mmCIF file of C-alpha atoms in Angstrom:
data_model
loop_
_atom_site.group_PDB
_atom_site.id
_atom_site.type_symbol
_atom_site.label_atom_id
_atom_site.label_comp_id
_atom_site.label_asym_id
_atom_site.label_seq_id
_atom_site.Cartn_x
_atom_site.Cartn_y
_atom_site.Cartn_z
ATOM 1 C CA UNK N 126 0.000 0.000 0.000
ATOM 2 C CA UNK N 127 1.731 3.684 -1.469
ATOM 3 C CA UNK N 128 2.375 5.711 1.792
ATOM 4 C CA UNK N 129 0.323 9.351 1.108
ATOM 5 C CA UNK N 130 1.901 12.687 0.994
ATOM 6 C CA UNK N 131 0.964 13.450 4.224
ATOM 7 C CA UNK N 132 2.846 9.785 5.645
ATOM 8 C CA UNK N 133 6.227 10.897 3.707
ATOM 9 C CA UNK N 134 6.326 14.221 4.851
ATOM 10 C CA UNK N 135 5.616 12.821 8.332
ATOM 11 C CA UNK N 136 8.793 10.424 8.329
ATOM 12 C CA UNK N 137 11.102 13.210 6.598
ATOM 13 C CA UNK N 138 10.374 15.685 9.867
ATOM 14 C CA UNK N 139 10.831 12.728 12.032
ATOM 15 C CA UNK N 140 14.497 12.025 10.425
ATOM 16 C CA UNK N 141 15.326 15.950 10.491
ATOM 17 C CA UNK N 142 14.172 15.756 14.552
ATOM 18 C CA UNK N 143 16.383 12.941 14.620
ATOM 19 C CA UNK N 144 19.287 13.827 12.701
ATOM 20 C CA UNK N 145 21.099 16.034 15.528
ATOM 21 C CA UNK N 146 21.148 12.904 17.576
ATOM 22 C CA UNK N 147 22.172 10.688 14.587
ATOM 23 C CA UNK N 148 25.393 12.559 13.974
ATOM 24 C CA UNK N 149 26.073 12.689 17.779
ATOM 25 C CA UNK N 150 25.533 9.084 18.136
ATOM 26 C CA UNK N 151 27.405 8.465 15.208
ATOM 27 C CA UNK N 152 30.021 11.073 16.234
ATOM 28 C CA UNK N 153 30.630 9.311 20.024
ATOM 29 C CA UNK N 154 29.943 5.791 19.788
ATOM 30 C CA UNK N 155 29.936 4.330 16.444
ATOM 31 C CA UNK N 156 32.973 6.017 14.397
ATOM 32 C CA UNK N 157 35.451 5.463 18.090
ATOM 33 C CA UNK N 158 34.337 2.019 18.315
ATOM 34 C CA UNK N 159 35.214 1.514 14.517
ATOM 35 C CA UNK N 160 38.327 3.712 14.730
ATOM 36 C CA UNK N 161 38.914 1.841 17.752
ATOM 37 C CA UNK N 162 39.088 -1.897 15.717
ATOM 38 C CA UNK N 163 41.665 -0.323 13.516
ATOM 39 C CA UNK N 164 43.886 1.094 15.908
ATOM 40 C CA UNK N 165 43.835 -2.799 17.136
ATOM 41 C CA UNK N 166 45.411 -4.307 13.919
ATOM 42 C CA UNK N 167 48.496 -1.609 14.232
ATOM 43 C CA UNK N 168 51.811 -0.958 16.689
ATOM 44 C CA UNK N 169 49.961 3.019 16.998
ATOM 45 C CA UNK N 170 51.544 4.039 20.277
ATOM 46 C CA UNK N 171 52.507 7.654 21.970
ATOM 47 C CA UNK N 172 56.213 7.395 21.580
ATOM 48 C CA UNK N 173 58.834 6.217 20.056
ATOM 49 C CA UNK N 174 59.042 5.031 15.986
ATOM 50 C CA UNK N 175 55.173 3.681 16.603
ATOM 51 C CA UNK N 176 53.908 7.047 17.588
ATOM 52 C CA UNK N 177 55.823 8.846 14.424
ATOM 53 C CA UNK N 178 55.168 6.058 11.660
ATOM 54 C CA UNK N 179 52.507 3.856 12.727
ATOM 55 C CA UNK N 180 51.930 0.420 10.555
ATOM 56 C CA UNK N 181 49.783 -3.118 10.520
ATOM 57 C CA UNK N 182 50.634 -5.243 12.302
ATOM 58 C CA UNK N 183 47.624 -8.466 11.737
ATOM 59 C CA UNK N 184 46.789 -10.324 15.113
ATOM 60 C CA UNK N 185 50.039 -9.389 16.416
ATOM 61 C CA UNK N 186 48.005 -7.549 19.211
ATOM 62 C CA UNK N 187 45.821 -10.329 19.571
ATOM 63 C CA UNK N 188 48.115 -12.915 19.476
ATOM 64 C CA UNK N 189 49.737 -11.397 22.262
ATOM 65 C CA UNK N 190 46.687 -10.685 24.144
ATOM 66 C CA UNK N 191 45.565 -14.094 24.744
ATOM 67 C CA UNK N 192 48.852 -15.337 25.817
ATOM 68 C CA UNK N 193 49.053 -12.035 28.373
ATOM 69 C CA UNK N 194 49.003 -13.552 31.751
ATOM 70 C CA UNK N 195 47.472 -9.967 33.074
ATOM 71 C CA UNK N 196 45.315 -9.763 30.774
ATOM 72 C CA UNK N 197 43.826 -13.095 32.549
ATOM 73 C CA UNK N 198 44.055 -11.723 35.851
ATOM 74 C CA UNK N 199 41.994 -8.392 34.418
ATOM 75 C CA UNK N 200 39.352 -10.607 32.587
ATOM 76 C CA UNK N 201 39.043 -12.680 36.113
ATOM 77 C CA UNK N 202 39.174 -9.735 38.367
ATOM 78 C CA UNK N 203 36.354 -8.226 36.605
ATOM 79 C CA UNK N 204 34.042 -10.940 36.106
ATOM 80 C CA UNK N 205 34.374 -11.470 40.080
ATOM 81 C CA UNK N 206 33.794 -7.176 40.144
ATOM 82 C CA UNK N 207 30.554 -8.010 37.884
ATOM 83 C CA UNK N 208 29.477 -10.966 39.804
ATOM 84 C CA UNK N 209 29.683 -9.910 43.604
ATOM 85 C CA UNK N 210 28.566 -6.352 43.281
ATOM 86 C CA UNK N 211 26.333 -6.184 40.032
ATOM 87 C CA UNK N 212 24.310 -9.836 40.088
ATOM 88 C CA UNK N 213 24.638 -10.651 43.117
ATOM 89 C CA UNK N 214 25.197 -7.337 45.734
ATOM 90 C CA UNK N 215 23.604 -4.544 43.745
ATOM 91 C CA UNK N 216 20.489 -7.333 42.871
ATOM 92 C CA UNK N 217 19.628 -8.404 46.132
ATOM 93 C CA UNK N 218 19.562 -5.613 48.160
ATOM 94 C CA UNK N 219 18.030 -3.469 45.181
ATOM 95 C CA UNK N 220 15.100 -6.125 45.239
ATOM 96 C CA UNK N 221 14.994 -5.831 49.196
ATOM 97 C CA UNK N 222 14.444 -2.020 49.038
ATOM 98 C CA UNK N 223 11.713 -2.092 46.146
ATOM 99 C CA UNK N 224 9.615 -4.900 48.198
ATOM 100 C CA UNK N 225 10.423 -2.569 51.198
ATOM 101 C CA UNK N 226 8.945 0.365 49.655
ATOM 102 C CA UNK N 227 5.942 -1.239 48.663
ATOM 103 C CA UNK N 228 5.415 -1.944 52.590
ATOM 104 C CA UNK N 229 3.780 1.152 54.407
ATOM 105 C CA UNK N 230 6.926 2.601 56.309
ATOM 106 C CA UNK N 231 7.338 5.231 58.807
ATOM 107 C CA UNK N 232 10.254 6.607 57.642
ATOM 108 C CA UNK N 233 9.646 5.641 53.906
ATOM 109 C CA UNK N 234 10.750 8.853 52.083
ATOM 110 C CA UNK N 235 13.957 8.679 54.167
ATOM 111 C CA UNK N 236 14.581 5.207 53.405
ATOM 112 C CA UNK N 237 14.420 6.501 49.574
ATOM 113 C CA UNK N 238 16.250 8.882 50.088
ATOM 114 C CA UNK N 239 19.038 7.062 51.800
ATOM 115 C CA UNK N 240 19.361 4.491 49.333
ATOM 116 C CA UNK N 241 19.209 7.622 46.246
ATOM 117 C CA UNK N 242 22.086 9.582 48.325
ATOM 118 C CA UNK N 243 25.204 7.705 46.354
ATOM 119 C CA UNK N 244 24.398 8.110 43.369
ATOM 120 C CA UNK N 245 24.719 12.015 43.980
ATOM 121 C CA UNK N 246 28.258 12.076 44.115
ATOM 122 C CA UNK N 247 30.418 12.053 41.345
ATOM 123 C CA UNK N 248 32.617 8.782 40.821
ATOM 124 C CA UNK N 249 35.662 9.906 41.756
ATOM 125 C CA UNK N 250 34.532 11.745 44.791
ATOM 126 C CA UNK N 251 32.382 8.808 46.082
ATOM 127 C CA UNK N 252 35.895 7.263 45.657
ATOM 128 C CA UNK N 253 37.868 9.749 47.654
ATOM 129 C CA UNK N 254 35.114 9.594 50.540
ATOM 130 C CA UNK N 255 35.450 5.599 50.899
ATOM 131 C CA UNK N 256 39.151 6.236 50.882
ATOM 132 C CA UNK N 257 38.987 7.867 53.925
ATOM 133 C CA UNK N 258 36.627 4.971 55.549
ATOM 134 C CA UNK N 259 38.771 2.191 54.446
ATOM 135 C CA UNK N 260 42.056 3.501 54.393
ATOM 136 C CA UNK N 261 44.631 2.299 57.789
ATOM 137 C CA UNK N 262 45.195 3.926 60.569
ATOM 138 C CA UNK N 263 43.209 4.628 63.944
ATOM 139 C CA UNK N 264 41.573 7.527 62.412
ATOM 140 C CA UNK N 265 39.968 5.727 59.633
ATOM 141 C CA UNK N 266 36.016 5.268 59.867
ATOM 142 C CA UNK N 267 35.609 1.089 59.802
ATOM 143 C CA UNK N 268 38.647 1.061 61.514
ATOM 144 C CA UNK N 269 37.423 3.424 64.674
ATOM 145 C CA UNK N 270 33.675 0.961 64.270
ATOM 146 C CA UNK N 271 35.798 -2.260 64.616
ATOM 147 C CA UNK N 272 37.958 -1.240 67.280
ATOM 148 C CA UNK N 273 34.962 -0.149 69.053
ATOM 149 C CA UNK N 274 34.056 -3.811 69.276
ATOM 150 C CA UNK N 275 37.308 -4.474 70.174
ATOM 151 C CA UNK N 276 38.599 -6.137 66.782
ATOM 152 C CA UNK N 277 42.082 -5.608 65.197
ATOM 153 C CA UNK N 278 42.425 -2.968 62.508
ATOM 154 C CA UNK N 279 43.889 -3.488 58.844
ATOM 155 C CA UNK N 280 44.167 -1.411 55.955
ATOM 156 C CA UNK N 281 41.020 -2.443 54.180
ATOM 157 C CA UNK N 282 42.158 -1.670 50.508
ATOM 158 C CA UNK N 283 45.112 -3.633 50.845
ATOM 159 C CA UNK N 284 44.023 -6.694 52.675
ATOM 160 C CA UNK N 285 40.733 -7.124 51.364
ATOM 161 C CA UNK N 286 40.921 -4.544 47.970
ATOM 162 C CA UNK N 287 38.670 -6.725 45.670
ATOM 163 C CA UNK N 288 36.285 -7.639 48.136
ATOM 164 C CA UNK N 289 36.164 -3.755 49.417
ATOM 165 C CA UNK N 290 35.749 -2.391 45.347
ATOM 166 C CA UNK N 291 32.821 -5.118 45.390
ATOM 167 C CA UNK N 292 31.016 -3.209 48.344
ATOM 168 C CA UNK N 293 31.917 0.179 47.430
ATOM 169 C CA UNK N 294 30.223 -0.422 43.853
ATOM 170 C CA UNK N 295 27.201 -2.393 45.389
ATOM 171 C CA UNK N 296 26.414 0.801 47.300
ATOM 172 C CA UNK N 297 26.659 2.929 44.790
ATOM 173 C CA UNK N 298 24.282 1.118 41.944
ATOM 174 C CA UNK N 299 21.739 -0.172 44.814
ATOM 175 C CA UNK N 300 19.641 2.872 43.565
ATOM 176 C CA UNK N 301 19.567 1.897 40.069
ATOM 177 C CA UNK N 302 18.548 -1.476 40.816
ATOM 178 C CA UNK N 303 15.738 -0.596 43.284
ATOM 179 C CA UNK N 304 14.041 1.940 40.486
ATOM 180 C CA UNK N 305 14.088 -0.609 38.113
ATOM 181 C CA UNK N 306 12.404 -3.723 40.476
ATOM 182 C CA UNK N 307 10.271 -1.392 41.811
ATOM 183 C CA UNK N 308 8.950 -0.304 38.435
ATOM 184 C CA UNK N 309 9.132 -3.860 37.540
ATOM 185 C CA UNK N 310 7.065 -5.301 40.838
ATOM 186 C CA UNK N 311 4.304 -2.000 40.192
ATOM 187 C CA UNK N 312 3.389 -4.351 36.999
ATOM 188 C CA UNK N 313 2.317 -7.250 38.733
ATOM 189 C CA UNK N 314 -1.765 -6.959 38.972
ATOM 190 C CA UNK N 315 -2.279 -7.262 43.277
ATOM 191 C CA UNK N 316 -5.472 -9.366 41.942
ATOM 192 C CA UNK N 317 -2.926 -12.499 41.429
ATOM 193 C CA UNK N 318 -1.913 -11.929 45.202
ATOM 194 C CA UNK N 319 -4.975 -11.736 46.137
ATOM 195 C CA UNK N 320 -6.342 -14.899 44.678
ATOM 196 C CA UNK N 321 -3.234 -17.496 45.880
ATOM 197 C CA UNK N 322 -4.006 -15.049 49.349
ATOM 198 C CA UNK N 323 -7.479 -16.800 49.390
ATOM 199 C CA UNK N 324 -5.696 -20.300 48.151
ATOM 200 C CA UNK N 325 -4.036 -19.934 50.655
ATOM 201 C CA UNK N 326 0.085 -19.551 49.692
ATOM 202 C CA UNK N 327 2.280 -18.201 51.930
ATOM 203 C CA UNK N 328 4.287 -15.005 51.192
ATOM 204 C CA UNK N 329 7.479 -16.861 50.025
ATOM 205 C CA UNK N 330 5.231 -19.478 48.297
ATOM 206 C CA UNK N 331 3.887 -15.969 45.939
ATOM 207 C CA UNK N 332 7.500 -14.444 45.681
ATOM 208 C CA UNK N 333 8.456 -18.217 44.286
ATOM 209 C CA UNK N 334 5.681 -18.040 42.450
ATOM 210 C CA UNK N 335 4.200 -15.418 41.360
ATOM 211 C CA UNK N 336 6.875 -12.393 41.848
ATOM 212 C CA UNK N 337 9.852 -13.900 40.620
ATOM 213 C CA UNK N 338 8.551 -15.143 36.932
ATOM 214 C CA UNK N 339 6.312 -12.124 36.435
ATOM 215 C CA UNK N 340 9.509 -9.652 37.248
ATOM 216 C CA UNK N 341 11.137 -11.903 35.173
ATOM 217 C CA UNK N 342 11.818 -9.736 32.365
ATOM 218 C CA UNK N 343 12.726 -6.602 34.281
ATOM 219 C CA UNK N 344 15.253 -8.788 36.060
ATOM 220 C CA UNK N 345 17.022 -9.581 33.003
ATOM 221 C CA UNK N 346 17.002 -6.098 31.804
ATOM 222 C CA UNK N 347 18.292 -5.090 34.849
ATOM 223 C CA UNK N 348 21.024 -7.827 34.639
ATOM 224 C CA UNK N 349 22.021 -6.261 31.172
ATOM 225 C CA UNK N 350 21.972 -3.060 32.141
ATOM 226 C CA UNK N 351 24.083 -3.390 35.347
ATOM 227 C CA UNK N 352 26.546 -5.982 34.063
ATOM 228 C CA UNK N 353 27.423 -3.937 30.667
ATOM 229 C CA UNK N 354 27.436 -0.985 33.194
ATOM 230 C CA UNK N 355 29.793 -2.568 35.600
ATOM 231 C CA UNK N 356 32.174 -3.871 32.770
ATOM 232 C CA UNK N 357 32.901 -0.560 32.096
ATOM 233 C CA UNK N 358 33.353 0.800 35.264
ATOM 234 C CA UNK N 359 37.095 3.007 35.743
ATOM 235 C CA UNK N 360 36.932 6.084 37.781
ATOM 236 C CA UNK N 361 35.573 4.687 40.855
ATOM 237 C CA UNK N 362 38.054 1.998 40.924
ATOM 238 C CA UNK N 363 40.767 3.821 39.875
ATOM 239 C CA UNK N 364 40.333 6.500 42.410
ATOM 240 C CA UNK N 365 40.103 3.769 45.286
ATOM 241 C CA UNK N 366 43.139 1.504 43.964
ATOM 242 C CA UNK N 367 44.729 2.178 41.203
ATOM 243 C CA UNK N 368 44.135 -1.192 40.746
ATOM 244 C CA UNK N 369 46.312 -2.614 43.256
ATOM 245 C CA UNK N 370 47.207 -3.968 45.076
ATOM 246 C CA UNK N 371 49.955 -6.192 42.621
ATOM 247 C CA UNK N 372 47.004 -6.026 39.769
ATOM 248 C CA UNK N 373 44.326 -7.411 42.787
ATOM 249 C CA UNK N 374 41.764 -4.915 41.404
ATOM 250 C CA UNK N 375 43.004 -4.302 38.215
ATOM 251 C CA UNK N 376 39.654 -4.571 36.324
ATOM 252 C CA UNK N 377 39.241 -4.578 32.420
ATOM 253 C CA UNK N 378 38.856 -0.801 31.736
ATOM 254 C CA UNK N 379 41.958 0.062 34.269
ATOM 255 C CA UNK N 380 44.135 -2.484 31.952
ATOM 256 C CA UNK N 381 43.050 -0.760 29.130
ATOM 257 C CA UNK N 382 44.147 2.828 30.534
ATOM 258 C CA UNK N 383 47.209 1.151 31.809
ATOM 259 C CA UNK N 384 48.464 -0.406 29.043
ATOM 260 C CA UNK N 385 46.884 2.804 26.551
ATOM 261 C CA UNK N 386 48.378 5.591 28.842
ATOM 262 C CA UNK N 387 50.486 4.325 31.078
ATOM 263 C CA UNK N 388 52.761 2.062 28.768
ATOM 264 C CA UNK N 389 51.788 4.135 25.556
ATOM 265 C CA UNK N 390 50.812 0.985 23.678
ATOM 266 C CA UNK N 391 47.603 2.534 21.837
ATOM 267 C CA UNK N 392 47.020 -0.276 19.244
ATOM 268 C CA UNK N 393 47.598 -3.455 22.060
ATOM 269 C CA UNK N 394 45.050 -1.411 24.844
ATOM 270 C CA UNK N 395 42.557 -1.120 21.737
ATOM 271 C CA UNK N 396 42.637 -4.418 20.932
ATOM 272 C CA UNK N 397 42.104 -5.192 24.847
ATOM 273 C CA UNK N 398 38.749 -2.846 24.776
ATOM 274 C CA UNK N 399 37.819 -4.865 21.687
ATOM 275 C CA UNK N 400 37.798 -8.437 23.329
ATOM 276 C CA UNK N 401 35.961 -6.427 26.206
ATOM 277 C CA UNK N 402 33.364 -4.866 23.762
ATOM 278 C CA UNK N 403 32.993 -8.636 22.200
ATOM 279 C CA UNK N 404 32.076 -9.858 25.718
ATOM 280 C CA UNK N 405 30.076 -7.380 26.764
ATOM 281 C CA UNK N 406 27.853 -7.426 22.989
ATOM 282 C CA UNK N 407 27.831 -11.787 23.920
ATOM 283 C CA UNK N 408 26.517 -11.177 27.262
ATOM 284 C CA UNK N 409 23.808 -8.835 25.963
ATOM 285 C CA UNK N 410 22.576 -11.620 23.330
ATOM 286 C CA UNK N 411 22.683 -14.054 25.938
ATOM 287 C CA UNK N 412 20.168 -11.685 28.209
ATOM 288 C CA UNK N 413 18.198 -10.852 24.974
ATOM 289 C CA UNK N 414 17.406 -14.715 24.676
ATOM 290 C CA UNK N 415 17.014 -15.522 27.760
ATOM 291 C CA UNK N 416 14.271 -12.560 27.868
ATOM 292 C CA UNK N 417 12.425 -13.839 24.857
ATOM 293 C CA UNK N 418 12.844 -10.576 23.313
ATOM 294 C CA UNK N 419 12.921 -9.930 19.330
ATOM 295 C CA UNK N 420 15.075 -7.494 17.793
#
């Protein structure tokens, strides 16, 4: 069926609105990430003959990559990072504040509140600010709580670093996650509760049953959206570690800057943010499927 005048004219103003944000998109995302495959097939670095007279190099990059013991210990460090503070930390507790919201609470908007308050602060400063909670010495905040109780201190971020980068981020994206499982619970009709109420079910019986596979789809989306996030986190990290101790937190992204910036080797730390992009675009599929979802 011909589209009428009135159609085309319709979808040329919607691509003019839509243009601006096009050539940003285009401008930000798409042409780095392409530039950003190129740069990983040559020795491009910031000094030395590389930097003056860069060339192709194949695989070289990739060759060496996958025989990179670091590069290991980055891949393995983050997918810990993703698992204990995305799935796991961020999840649960977001999913205990949004059923805790929808309970009538005294202090409700201050609960909200509370759990909003970290994502105010910029990255780096939220970093700075759990420096000074974690770091040793008697002066430092959980050390002056545990010696309270009459426990031995430690500096936190060097005995413990990944496990303390894992808390720090979990209370930072708790927010995120209770917006989206609270929008996702607001979805579920209360006339489903209210009929296994009268079959008599128990409240964990209708969170098994009835909650769970219902939210099922915001859950995933929320999985995507936090683990992609998460893979990419730097500035938090980096502020809090460096990622140190002896490459203990030395996610992903920070071996990308590292090995980008610090050692000057532009063409190997783009083909590291390639394998990364490549995992992070597999994990996305596998959500996408698992969600039922057509695209």
């Amino acid at each position: 069926m011909a589209k009428t005048l009135q159609e085309r004219r319709a979808e040329r103003q919607l691509m003019i609105v839509l243009l601006p944000s096009l050539l940003l998109l285009f401008a930000f995302v798409i042409y780095p990430a392409i530039y950003s495959v190129y740069l990983s097939f040559t020795n491009e670095a910031l000094t030395g003959a590389a930097a003056r007279a860069p060339r192709f190099v194949g695989t070289r990059n990739y060759a060496r990559l996958f025989n990179d013991a670091k590069f290991w210990n980055a891949l393995f460090v983050t997918f810990v990072f993703v698992l204990g503070s995305a799935i796991i930390g961020q999840f649960v507790l977001g999913l205990v504040s949004a059923l805790a919201l929808r309970r009538r609470l005294v202090f409700r908007t201050l609960f909200s509140s509370i759990i909003l308050l970290p994502n105010a602060a910029p990255e780096v400063v939220a970093g700075f600010m759990w420096i000074s909670m974690l770091a040793g010495g008697d002066h430092a905040t959980l050390s002056r709580v545990v010696s309270f109780f009459g426990l031995p201190t430690a500096d936190w971020l060097q005995v413990f670093p990944l496990t303390m980068i894992i808390v720090v981020n979990t209370w930072r994206g708790i927010a995120t996650a209770m917006i989206l499982l609270t929008a996702g619970l607001s979805t579920v009709p209360q006339e489903i509760y209210e009929a296994a109420r009268m079959d008599g079910a128990t409240p964990s019986q209708m969170f098994r049953r009835i909650t769970v596979p219902l939210m099922m789809p915001t859950i995933l989306l929320y999985m995507l959206i936090s683990t992609v996030s998460t893979i990419a986190v730097f500035g938090l990290v980096y502020a809090l570690t460096r990622g140190g101790p002896g490459g203990a937190t030395e996610l992903i992204s920070i071996y990308i800057y590292n090995q980008s910036f610090t050692a000057y080797q532009l063409g190997y730390g783009a083909a590291v943010a390639v394998i990364a992009l490549l995992v992070s675009l597999m994990l996305g599929i596998a959500y996408v499927r698992a969600a039922k979802v057509e695209i």
